[in-house]
Coordinates of N, CA and C in Angstrom, one line a residue:
X1 N 90.8 -190.9 -174.5 CA 89.6 -190.4 -173.7 C 90.0 -189.5 -172.5
X2 N 89.4 -188.3 -172.3 CA 89.6 -187.5 -171.1 C 88.8 -188.1 -170.0
X3 N 89.7 -188.5 -168.8 CA 88.9 -189.0 -167.7 C 88.5 -187.9 -166.9
X4 N 87.1 -187.9 -166.7 CA 86.6 -186.9 -165.7 C 86.2 -187.6 -164.4
X5 N 86.5 -186.9 -163.3 CA 86.3 -187.5 -162.0 C 86.1 -186.5 -160.8
X6 N 85.1 -186.6 -160.1 CA 84.8 -185.8 -159.1 C 84.3 -186.6 -157.8
X7 N 85.0 -186.4 -156.7 CA 84.7 -187.0 -155.4 C 84.4 -186.0 -154.4
X8 N 83.3 -185.9 -153.8 CA 82.8 -184.8 -153.0 C 83.6 -185.3 -151.5
X9 N 83.8 -184.2 -150.8 CA 84.4 -184.3 -149.4 C 83.3 -185.1 -148.6
X10 N 83.9 -186.2 -147.9 CA 82.9 -187.0 -147.0 C 83.6 -187.1 -145.5
X11 N 82.8 -187.0 -144.5 CA 83.2 -186.9 -143.3 C 83.7 -188.5 -142.7
X12 N 84.3 -188.4 -141.6 CA 84.6 -189.6 -141.1 C 84.2 -189.6 -139.5
X13 N 83.8 -190.7 -138.8 CA 83.7 -190.8 -137.4 C 84.4 -192.1 -137.0
X14 N 85.3 -191.8 -136.0 CA 86.1 -192.7 -135.6 C 86.8 -193.6 -136.4
X15 N 87.2 -193.0 -137.5 CA 87.8 -193.9 -138.6 C 87.0 -194.4 -139.7
X16 N 85.7 -194.3 -139.6 CA 84.7 -194.8 -140.3 C 84.3 -193.8 -141.5
X17 N 84.1 -194.4 -142.7 CA 83.6 -193.3 -143.8 C 82.2 -193.1 -143.4
X18 N 81.7 -191.9 -143.0 CA 80.4 -191.7 -142.6 C 80.0 -192.3 -141.4
X19 N 78.6 -192.6 -141.6 CA 78.0 -193.4 -140.4 C 78.1 -194.8 -140.6
X20 N 77.4 -195.6 -139.8 CA 77.4 -197.1 -139.8 C 76.1 -197.6 -139.2
X21 N 75.2 -198.3 -139.9 CA 74.1 -198.8 -139.4 C 74.2 -199.8 -138.3
X22 N 75.6 -200.4 -138.4 CA 75.8 -201.6 -137.4 C 76.1 -201.0 -136.1
X23 N 76.2 -199.6 -135.9 CA 76.1 -199.0 -134.5 C 75.0 -198.9 -133.9
X24 N 73.8 -199.1 -134.6 CA 72.6 -198.8 -134.0 C 72.1 -199.9 -133.0
X25 N 71.7 -199.3 -131.7 CA 71.4 -200.2 -130.7 C 70.0 -200.5 -130.9
X26 N 69.0 -199.8 -131.4 CA 67.6 -200.2 -131.7 C 67.7 -201.3 -132.5
X27 N 66.8 -202.4 -132.2 CA 67.0 -203.6 -133.1 C 66.3 -203.3 -134.4
X28 N 65.2 -202.8 -134.7 CA 64.7 -202.5 -135.9 C 65.5 -201.5 -136.7
X29 N 66.1 -200.6 -136.2 CA 67.1 -199.7 -136.9 C 68.5 -200.4 -137.3
X30 N 68.9 -201.3 -136.5 CA 70.1 -202.2 -136.8 C 69.6 -203.1 -137.9
X31 N 68.6 -203.6 -138.0 CA 68.2 -204.5 -139.2 C 67.8 -203.7 -140.4
X32 N 67.1 -202.6 -140.2 CA 66.5 -201.9 -141.4 C 66.5 -200.5 -141.2
X33 N 67.7 -200.0 -140.8 CA 67.8 -198.4 -140.7 C 68.6 -197.8 -141.8
X34 N 68.7 -198.4 -143.0 CA 69.7 -198.0 -144.0 C 69.4 -196.6 -144.5
X35 N 67.9 -196.5 -144.7 CA 67.2 -195.3 -145.5 C 67.7 -194.1 -144.3
X36 N 67.5 -194.3 -143.0 CA 67.6 -193.3 -142.0 C 69.0 -192.9 -142.0
X37 N 69.9 -194.0 -142.1 CA 71.3 -193.8 -142.0 C 71.8 -192.9 -143.2
X38 N 71.3 -193.4 -144.3 CA 71.7 -192.4 -145.5 C 71.1 -191.1 -145.6
X39 N 70.0 -190.8 -144.9 CA 69.6 -189.4 -144.6 C 70.4 -188.6 -143.8
X40 N 70.8 -189.3 -142.8 CA 71.7 -188.8 -141.6 C 73.2 -188.4 -142.4
X41 N 73.5 -189.1 -143.2 CA 74.7 -188.8 -143.8 C 74.6 -187.7 -144.8
X42 N 73.3 -187.5 -145.4 CA 73.2 -186.4 -146.2 C 73.1 -185.2 -145.4
X43 N 72.4 -185.2 -144.4 CA 72.3 -183.9 -143.5 C 73.8 -183.6 -143.0
X44 N 74.5 -184.6 -142.7 CA 75.7 -184.1 -142.1 C 76.7 -183.6 -143.3
X45 N 76.7 -184.1 -144.5 CA 77.4 -183.5 -145.6 C 76.7 -182.2 -146.1
X46 N 75.6 -182.0 -145.9 CA 74.8 -180.8 -146.3 C 75.4 -179.6 -145.3
X47 N 75.4 -180.1 -144.2 CA 75.8 -179.1 -142.9 C 77.2 -178.7 -143.1
X48 N 78.2 -179.7 -143.4 CA 79.6 -179.4 -143.6 C 79.9 -178.6 -144.8
X49 N 79.3 -178.8 -145.9 CA 79.7 -178.5 -147.1 C 78.9 -177.5 -147.8
X50 N 77.6 -177.3 -147.3 CA 76.6 -176.4 -147.8 C 76.0 -175.5 -146.8
X51 N 76.7 -175.5 -145.6 CA 76.3 -174.4 -144.6 C 75.0 -174.8 -144.0
X52 N 74.4 -176.0 -144.2 CA 73.1 -176.2 -143.5 C 73.2 -176.9 -142.2
X53 N 73.8 -176.2 -141.2 CA 73.9 -176.6 -139.8 C 72.8 -176.9 -139.2
X54 N 71.8 -176.5 -139.5 CA 70.5 -176.8 -138.8 C 69.9 -178.1 -139.0
X55 N 70.5 -178.8 -139.9 CA 70.1 -180.1 -140.4 C 70.7 -181.2 -139.4
X56 N 71.6 -180.7 -138.7 CA 72.4 -181.8 -137.7 C 72.4 -181.1 -136.3
X57 N 71.6 -182.0 -135.4 CA 71.4 -181.5 -134.2 C 72.4 -181.5 -133.0
X58 N 73.7 -181.8 -133.6 CA 74.8 -181.9 -132.7 C 76.0 -181.1 -133.1
X59 N 77.3 -181.4 -132.3 CA 78.4 -180.6 -132.7 C 78.9 -181.0 -134.0
X60 N 79.0 -180.2 -134.9 CA 79.6 -180.6 -136.3 C 81.0 -180.8 -136.4
X61 N 81.7 -180.2 -135.4 CA 83.1 -180.1 -135.2 C 83.6 -181.1 -134.3
X62 N 82.7 -181.9 -133.8 CA 83.2 -183.1 -133.0 C 82.4 -184.3 -133.1
X63 N 82.3 -184.7 -134.4 CA 81.4 -185.9 -134.8 C 81.8 -187.1 -134.1
X64 N 80.9 -187.7 -133.4 CA 81.2 -188.9 -132.8 C 80.1 -190.0 -132.9
X65 N 80.4 -191.2 -132.4 CA 79.3 -192.2 -132.7 C 78.3 -192.1 -131.9
X66 N 78.3 -191.8 -130.6 CA 77.2 -191.5 -129.8 C 76.2 -190.5 -130.4
X67 N 76.6 -189.4 -130.9 CA 75.7 -188.4 -131.4 C 75.1 -188.8 -132.7
X68 N 75.9 -189.7 -133.6 CA 75.4 -190.2 -134.8 C 74.1 -191.0 -134.5
X69 N 74.4 -191.9 -133.4 CA 73.3 -192.9 -133.1 C 72.1 -192.2 -132.6
X70 N 72.3 -191.0 -131.9 CA 71.2 -190.3 -131.3 C 70.4 -189.7 -132.6
X71 N 71.4 -189.1 -133.4 CA 70.7 -188.6 -134.5 C 69.6 -189.4 -135.3
X72 N 70.3 -190.7 -135.7 CA 69.5 -191.7 -136.3 C 68.1 -191.9 -135.5
X73 N 68.1 -191.9 -134.1 CA 66.8 -192.1 -133.6 C 65.9 -190.8 -133.9
X74 N 66.4 -189.6 -134.1 CA 65.7 -188.6 -134.4 C 65.0 -188.7 -135.9
X75 N 65.9 -189.3 -136.6 CA 65.5 -189.6 -138.1 C 64.5 -190.7 -138.2
X76 N 64.5 -191.6 -137.2 CA 63.7 -193.0 -137.3 C 62.2 -192.7 -137.6
X77 N 61.5 -191.6 -137.0 CA 60.0 -191.5 -137.2 C 59.8 -191.2 -138.6
X78 N 60.7 -190.6 -139.3 CA 60.8 -190.1 -140.6 C 60.7 -191.1 -141.7
X79 N 61.7 -192.0 -141.4 CA 62.2 -193.1 -142.4 C 62.2 -194.3 -141.3
X80 N 61.0 -194.6 -140.9 CA 60.9 -195.8 -140.0 C 61.0 -197.2 -140.8
X81 N 61.9 -198.1 -140.3 CA 61.8 -199.4 -140.9 C 60.5 -200.0 -140.8
X82 N 60.2 -200.9 -141.8 CA 59.0 -201.5 -142.0 C 59.1 -202.9 -142.6
X83 N 58.1 -203.5 -142.7 CA 58.2 -205.0 -143.1 C 58.9 -205.0 -144.5
X84 N 58.4 -204.4 -145.5 CA 59.0 -204.3 -146.7 C 60.3 -203.3 -147.1
X85 N 60.6 -202.6 -146.0 CA 61.6 -201.6 -146.0 C 61.3 -200.3 -146.8
X86 N 62.0 -199.3 -146.8 CA 61.7 -198.1 -147.6 C 62.1 -198.5 -149.0
X87 N 61.2 -199.3 -149.7 CA 61.3 -199.9 -150.9 C 60.9 -199.3 -152.2
X88 N 60.5 -197.8 -151.9 CA 59.9 -197.1 -153.0 C 60.6 -195.7 -152.8
X89 N 60.9 -195.1 -154.0 CA 61.5 -193.9 -153.9 C 60.7 -192.7 -153.3
X90 N 59.4 -192.8 -153.2 CA 58.5 -191.7 -152.6 C 58.6 -191.9 -151.2
X91 N 58.6 -193.0 -150.7 CA 58.7 -193.3 -149.3 C 59.9 -192.4 -148.7
X92 N 61.0 -192.4 -149.4 CA 62.3 -191.8 -148.9 C 62.0 -190.2 -149.2
X93 N 61.6 -189.9 -150.3 CA 61.4 -188.3 -150.5 C 60.2 -187.8 -149.5
X94 N 59.3 -188.6 -149.4 CA 58.2 -188.0 -148.3 C 58.8 -187.9 -147.0
X95 N 59.5 -188.9 -146.5 CA 60.1 -189.0 -145.2 C 61.2 -187.9 -144.8
X96 N 62.0 -188.0 -145.8 CA 63.4 -186.9 -145.7 C 62.7 -185.7 -145.9
X97 N 61.9 -185.6 -146.8 CA 61.3 -184.1 -147.1 C 60.5 -183.6 -145.9
X98 N 59.9 -184.4 -145.0 CA 59.3 -184.0 -143.8 C 60.3 -183.5 -142.8
X99 N 61.4 -184.3 -142.7 CA 62.4 -184.0 -141.9 C 63.0 -182.6 -142.2
X100 N 63.4 -182.3 -143.4 CA 64.0 -181.1 -144.0 C 63.1 -179.9 -143.5
X101 N 61.8 -180.2 -143.8 CA 60.9 -179.1 -143.6 C 60.7 -178.7 -142.1
X102 N 60.7 -179.9 -141.3 CA 60.7 -179.7 -139.8 C 61.9 -179.0 -139.2
X103 N 63.1 -179.2 -140.0 CA 64.4 -178.6 -139.6 C 64.4 -177.1 -140.0
X104 N 63.4 -176.5 -140.7 CA 63.4 -175.3 -141.2 C 64.0 -175.0 -142.6
X105 N 64.2 -176.2 -143.1 CA 65.0 -176.1 -144.5 C 64.0 -175.9 -145.9
X106 N 64.2 -174.7 -146.3 CA 63.1 -174.5 -147.4 C 63.8 -174.4 -148.8
X107 N 65.0 -174.6 -149.1 CA 65.8 -174.5 -150.1 C 66.5 -175.6 -150.9
X108 N 65.9 -176.8 -150.4 CA 66.3 -178.2 -151.0 C 65.2 -178.9 -151.5
X109 N 65.3 -179.2 -152.9 CA 64.1 -179.8 -153.5 C 64.7 -181.3 -153.7
X110 N 63.9 -182.3 -153.6 CA 64.3 -183.8 -153.9 C 63.7 -184.2 -155.1
X111 N 64.5 -184.8 -155.7 CA 64.1 -185.4 -157.3 C 64.3 -186.9 -157.3
X112 N 63.6 -187.5 -158.0 CA 63.5 -189.0 -158.1 C 63.9 -189.4 -159.6
X113 N 64.9 -190.4 -159.5 CA 64.9 -191.2 -160.8 C 64.9 -192.7 -160.6
X114 N 63.9 -193.1 -161.2 CA 63.4 -194.5 -161.1 C 64.3 -195.5 -161.7
X115 N 64.5 -196.7 -161.1 CA 65.5 -197.6 -161.8 C 65.2 -198.2 -163.1
X116 N 64.0 -197.9 -163.4 CA 63.5 -198.3 -164.7 C 64.0 -197.5 -166.0
X117 N 64.7 -196.4 -165.6 CA 65.2 -195.6 -166.6 C 66.6 -196.1 -167.1
X118 N 66.9 -195.6 -168.4 CA 68.3 -196.0 -168.9 C 69.4 -195.6 -168.1
X119 N 70.4 -196.5 -168.2 CA 71.6 -196.1 -167.4 C 72.2 -195.0 -167.8
X120 N 72.2 -194.6 -169.1 CA 72.5 -193.2 -169.6 C 71.9 -192.0 -168.5
X121 N 70.7 -192.3 -168.3 CA 70.2 -191.1 -167.7 C 70.6 -191.2 -166.2
X122 N 70.8 -192.5 -165.6 CA 71.2 -192.4 -164.2 C 72.7 -191.8 -164.2
X123 N 73.5 -192.0 -165.2 CA 74.8 -191.4 -165.2 C 74.7 -189.8 -165.2
X124 N 73.8 -189.4 -166.1 CA 73.5 -187.9 -166.1 C 73.2 -187.5 -164.9
X125 N 72.0 -188.2 -164.1 CA 71.6 -187.8 -162.8 C 72.8 -187.8 -161.9
X126 N 73.5 -188.6 -161.8 CA 74.6 -188.7 -160.6 C 75.6 -187.7 -161.1
X127 N 76.1 -187.5 -162.3 CA 77.1 -186.4 -162.7 C 76.4 -184.9 -162.4
X128 N 75.1 -184.7 -162.6 CA 74.6 -183.4 -162.4 C 74.6 -183.2 -160.9
X129 N 74.2 -183.9 -160.2 CA 74.0 -183.6 -158.6 C 75.4 -183.6 -158.1
X130 N 76.3 -184.7 -158.4 CA 77.8 -184.5 -157.6 C 78.3 -183.3 -158.3
X131 N 78.2 -182.9 -159.5 CA 78.8 -181.5 -159.9 C 78.4 -180.4 -159.3
X132 N 77.0 -180.6 -158.6 CA 76.3 -179.3 -157.9 C 76.7 -179.5 -156.5
X133 N 77.4 -180.5 -156.1 CA 78.1 -180.4 -154.7 C 77.0 -181.3 -153.9
X134 N 76.2 -182.1 -154.4 CA 75.4 -182.8 -153.2 C 75.6 -184.3 -153.6
X135 N 75.4 -185.1 -152.4 CA 75.5 -186.6 -152.7 C 74.1 -187.0 -153.2
X136 N 74.3 -188.2 -153.6 CA 72.9 -188.9 -154.2 C 72.6 -190.2 -153.5
X137 N 71.4 -190.3 -152.7 CA 71.0 -191.5 -152.2 C 70.6 -192.5 -153.2
X138 N 70.9 -193.7 -153.1 CA 70.6 -194.9 -153.9 C 70.1 -195.9 -153.3
X139 N 69.0 -196.5 -154.1 CA 68.2 -197.7 -153.4 C 68.5 -198.8 -154.4
X140 N 68.9 -200.0 -154.0 CA 69.1 -201.1 -154.8 C 68.2 -202.2 -154.1
X141 N 67.3 -202.8 -154.8 CA 66.3 -203.8 -154.2 C 67.0 -205.1 -154.5
X142 N 67.0 -205.8 -155.7 CA 67.6 -207.0 -155.9 C 68.8 -206.8 -157.0
X143 N 69.7 -207.8 -157.1 CA 70.6 -207.9 -158.0 C 70.7 -209.3 -158.4
X144 N 71.1 -209.7 -159.7 CA 71.3 -211.0 -160.1 C 72.7 -211.5 -159.8
X145 N 73.7 -210.5 -159.4 CA 75.0 -211.0 -159.1 C 75.3 -210.9 -157.7
X146 N 75.7 -212.1 -157.2 CA 76.1 -212.4 -155.7 C 77.1 -211.4 -155.3
X147 N 77.7 -210.9 -156.1 CA 78.8 -209.9 -155.7 C 78.2 -208.6 -154.9
X148 N 77.0 -208.4 -155.4 CA 76.2 -207.2 -154.6 C 75.4 -207.6 -153.4
X149 N 75.7 -208.6 -153.0 CA 74.6 -209.4 -151.9 C 74.6 -208.4 -150.7
X150 N 75.4 -207.6 -150.3 CA 75.4 -206.8 -149.1 C 74.8 -205.6 -149.5
X151 N 74.4 -205.3 -150.6 CA 73.6 -204.2 -151.1 C 72.3 -204.4 -151.7
X152 N 71.8 -205.7 -151.4 CA 70.4 -206.0 -151.7 C 69.5 -205.4 -150.8
X153 N 68.3 -204.8 -151.2 CA 67.3 -204.2 -150.5 C 68.0 -203.2 -149.4
X154 N 68.8 -202.3 -150.1 CA 69.7 -201.5 -149.3 C 69.6 -199.9 -149.8
X155 N 69.6 -199.0 -148.8 CA 70.0 -197.5 -149.3 C 71.4 -197.4 -149.0
X156 N 72.0 -196.6 -149.8 CA 73.4 -196.1 -149.6 C 73.6 -194.8 -150.3
X157 N 74.6 -194.2 -150.2 CA 75.0 -193.0 -150.6 C 76.2 -192.5 -151.5
X158 N 75.7 -192.3 -152.7 CA 77.0 -192.0 -153.8 C 77.6 -190.5 -153.5
X159 N 78.8 -190.6 -153.4 CA 79.3 -189.2 -153.4 C 80.5 -189.1 -154.3
X160 N 80.5 -189.8 -155.3 CA 81.5 -189.4 -156.3 C 81.4 -190.1 -157.6
X161 N 82.1 -189.8 -158.6 CA 82.0 -190.6 -160.0 C 83.2 -190.5 -160.8
X162 N 83.5 -191.4 -161.6 CA 84.7 -191.2 -162.4 C 84.4 -191.8 -163.8
X163 N 84.6 -190.9 -165.0 CA 84.2 -191.4 -166.1 C 85.5 -192.3 -166.8
X164 N 85.1 -193.4 -167.1 CA 86.3 -194.4 -167.5 C 86.0 -194.8 -168.8
X165 N 86.9 -195.6 -169.6 CA 86.5 -196.0 -170.9 C 85.4 -196.9 -171.0
X166 N 85.2 -197.6 -170.1 CA 84.1 -198.6 -170.0 C 82.8 -198.1 -169.4
X167 N 82.8 -196.7 -169.2 CA 81.6 -196.0 -168.5 C 81.8 -195.4 -167.2
X168 N 80.8 -195.1 -166.6 CA 81.0 -194.2 -165.2 C 81.2 -195.4 -164.0
X169 N 82.0 -194.9 -163.2 CA 82.1 -195.8 -161.9 C 81.8 -194.7 -160.9
X170 N 81.1 -195.2 -159.9 CA 80.5 -194.4 -158.9 C 81.2 -194.8 -157.6
X171 N 81.4 -193.8 -156.7 CA 82.0 -194.2 -155.1 C 80.8 -194.1 -154.3
X172 N 80.6 -194.9 -153.3 CA 79.5 -194.9 -152.3 C 80.1 -195.2 -151.0
X173 N 79.2 -194.8 -150.2 CA 79.5 -194.9 -148.7 C 78.2 -195.7 -148.0
X174 N 78.6 -196.7 -147.3 CA 77.7 -197.4 -146.4 C 78.4 -198.2 -145.5
X175 N 77.7 -198.7 -144.3 CA 78.3 -199.4 -143.3 C 79.7 -199.0 -142.9
X176 N 79.9 -197.8 -143.0 CA 81.0 -197.0 -142.5 C 82.5 -197.3 -143.4
X177 N 82.2 -197.8 -144.7 CA 83.3 -197.9 -145.6 C 82.9 -197.3 -146.9
X178 N 83.8 -197.2 -147.8 CA 83.7 -196.5 -149.1 C 84.0 -197.8 -150.1
X179 N 83.0 -197.8 -151.2 CA 83.2 -198.8 -152.3 C 83.1 -198.1 -153.6
X180 N 83.7 -198.7 -154.7 CA 83.6 -198.2 -155.9 C 82.9 -199.4 -156.9
X181 N 81.9 -198.8 -157.7 CA 81.2 -199.9 -158.6 C 81.2 -199.4 -159.9
X182 N 80.9 -200.2 -160.9 CA 80.6 -199.7 -162.3 C 79.1 -199.5 -162.2
X183 N 78.7 -198.1 -162.6 CA 77.3 -197.9 -162.5 C 76.4 -199.0 -163.5
X184 N 77.0 -199.0 -164.6 CA 76.4 -199.9 -165.5 C 76.1 -201.3 -164.9
X185 N 76.8 -201.9 -164.4 CA 76.9 -203.1 -163.8 C 75.9 -203.1 -162.7
X186 N 75.9 -202.0 -161.9 CA 75.0 -202.0 -160.6 C 73.7 -201.8 -161.0
X187 N 73.4 -200.8 -162.0 CA 72.1 -200.4 -162.4 C 71.3 -201.5 -163.2
X188 N 72.1 -202.5 -163.8 CA 71.5 -203.6 -164.5 C 71.1 -204.9 -163.6
X189 N 70.2 -204.6 -162.9 CA 69.9 -205.5 -161.8 C 69.5 -206.9 -162.4
X190 N 68.8 -207.1 -163.4 CA 68.3 -208.1 -164.0 C 67.0 -208.7 -163.3
X191 N 66.4 -207.7 -162.5 CA 64.8 -207.7 -162.0 C 64.0 -206.7 -162.5
X192 N 62.8 -207.0 -162.4 CA 61.8 -206.2 -162.8 C 61.6 -205.1 -161.7
X193 N 61.6 -205.5 -160.6 CA 61.4 -204.5 -159.4 C 62.7 -203.8 -159.1
X194 N 62.5 -202.5 -159.5 CA 63.8 -201.7 -159.4 C 63.8 -200.7 -158.1
X195 N 65.0 -200.2 -158.0 CA 65.1 -199.2 -157.0 C 65.3 -197.7 -157.6
X196 N 66.4 -197.3 -157.4 CA 66.7 -195.8 -158.1 C 67.4 -194.7 -157.3
X197 N 67.4 -193.6 -157.8 CA 68.3 -192.6 -157.1 C 67.3 -191.4 -156.8
X198 N 67.8 -190.7 -155.7 CA 67.4 -189.3 -155.1 C 68.4 -188.3 -155.4
X199 N 67.8 -187.2 -156.0 CA 68.8 -186.1 -156.1 C 68.4 -184.9 -155.0
X200 N 69.4 -184.3 -154.5 CA 69.2 -183.1 -153.6 C 69.5 -181.9 -154.4
X201 N 68.6 -181.1 -154.8 CA 68.8 -179.9 -155.6 C 68.6 -178.5 -154.9
X202 N 69.6 -177.9 -154.6 CA 69.5 -176.5 -154.0 C 68.7 -175.8 -154.9
X203 N 67.8 -175.1 -154.6 CA 67.0 -174.1 -155.3 C 67.7 -172.9 -155.7
X204 N 67.5 -172.3 -157.0 CA 68.4 -171.3 -157.5 C 68.4 -170.3 -156.6
X205 N 69.6 -169.7 -156.2 CA 69.9 -168.6 -155.5 C 70.3 -169.2 -154.1
X206 N 70.3 -170.4 -153.7 CA 70.7 -170.9 -152.4 C 72.2 -171.3 -152.7
X207 N 72.9 -171.0 -151.5 CA 74.3 -171.3 -151.6 C 74.6 -172.6 -151.3

């Protein structure tokens, strides 16, 4: 079997892979700011790799923890932590979409893939967006396996995949670290209440 693998470039800050929710000084953001952190990471990736520098209000060439935390507070009104969290895909697309519009971005369309869809569709979705050069926000609500306890009721960002004999494995970033999971295992949560995926699609003709 031909092994297919694609990992997008991902930024680091003080040795961390992407940003880290645990840096947030604001109490509600520290507890429930994962959606905002995921959106912040998306913006920095798009600014660095897709020329969308207007999405990040600080110096792209001198990324630092202080600026990232300041950025998270700018994102907070759009993806504000709440009692049940950003627990629906549309809450993310509505909030992040508003941030994109307010930042003057007109060439990115947000797409949703609910967690109720088959794993094969999720793999196609991840492959399509990663191959297109954009990371994929991932929401997981519950999971039957304790192994994923740190990812329960949590947003994180998928930035790579590898096709293996046992299916697709994805590379994700959250909490300032990188992790690799079997998509099939992660997707099969064992609960009726599902999360899902968000795609960032550049409109045809946009670089």
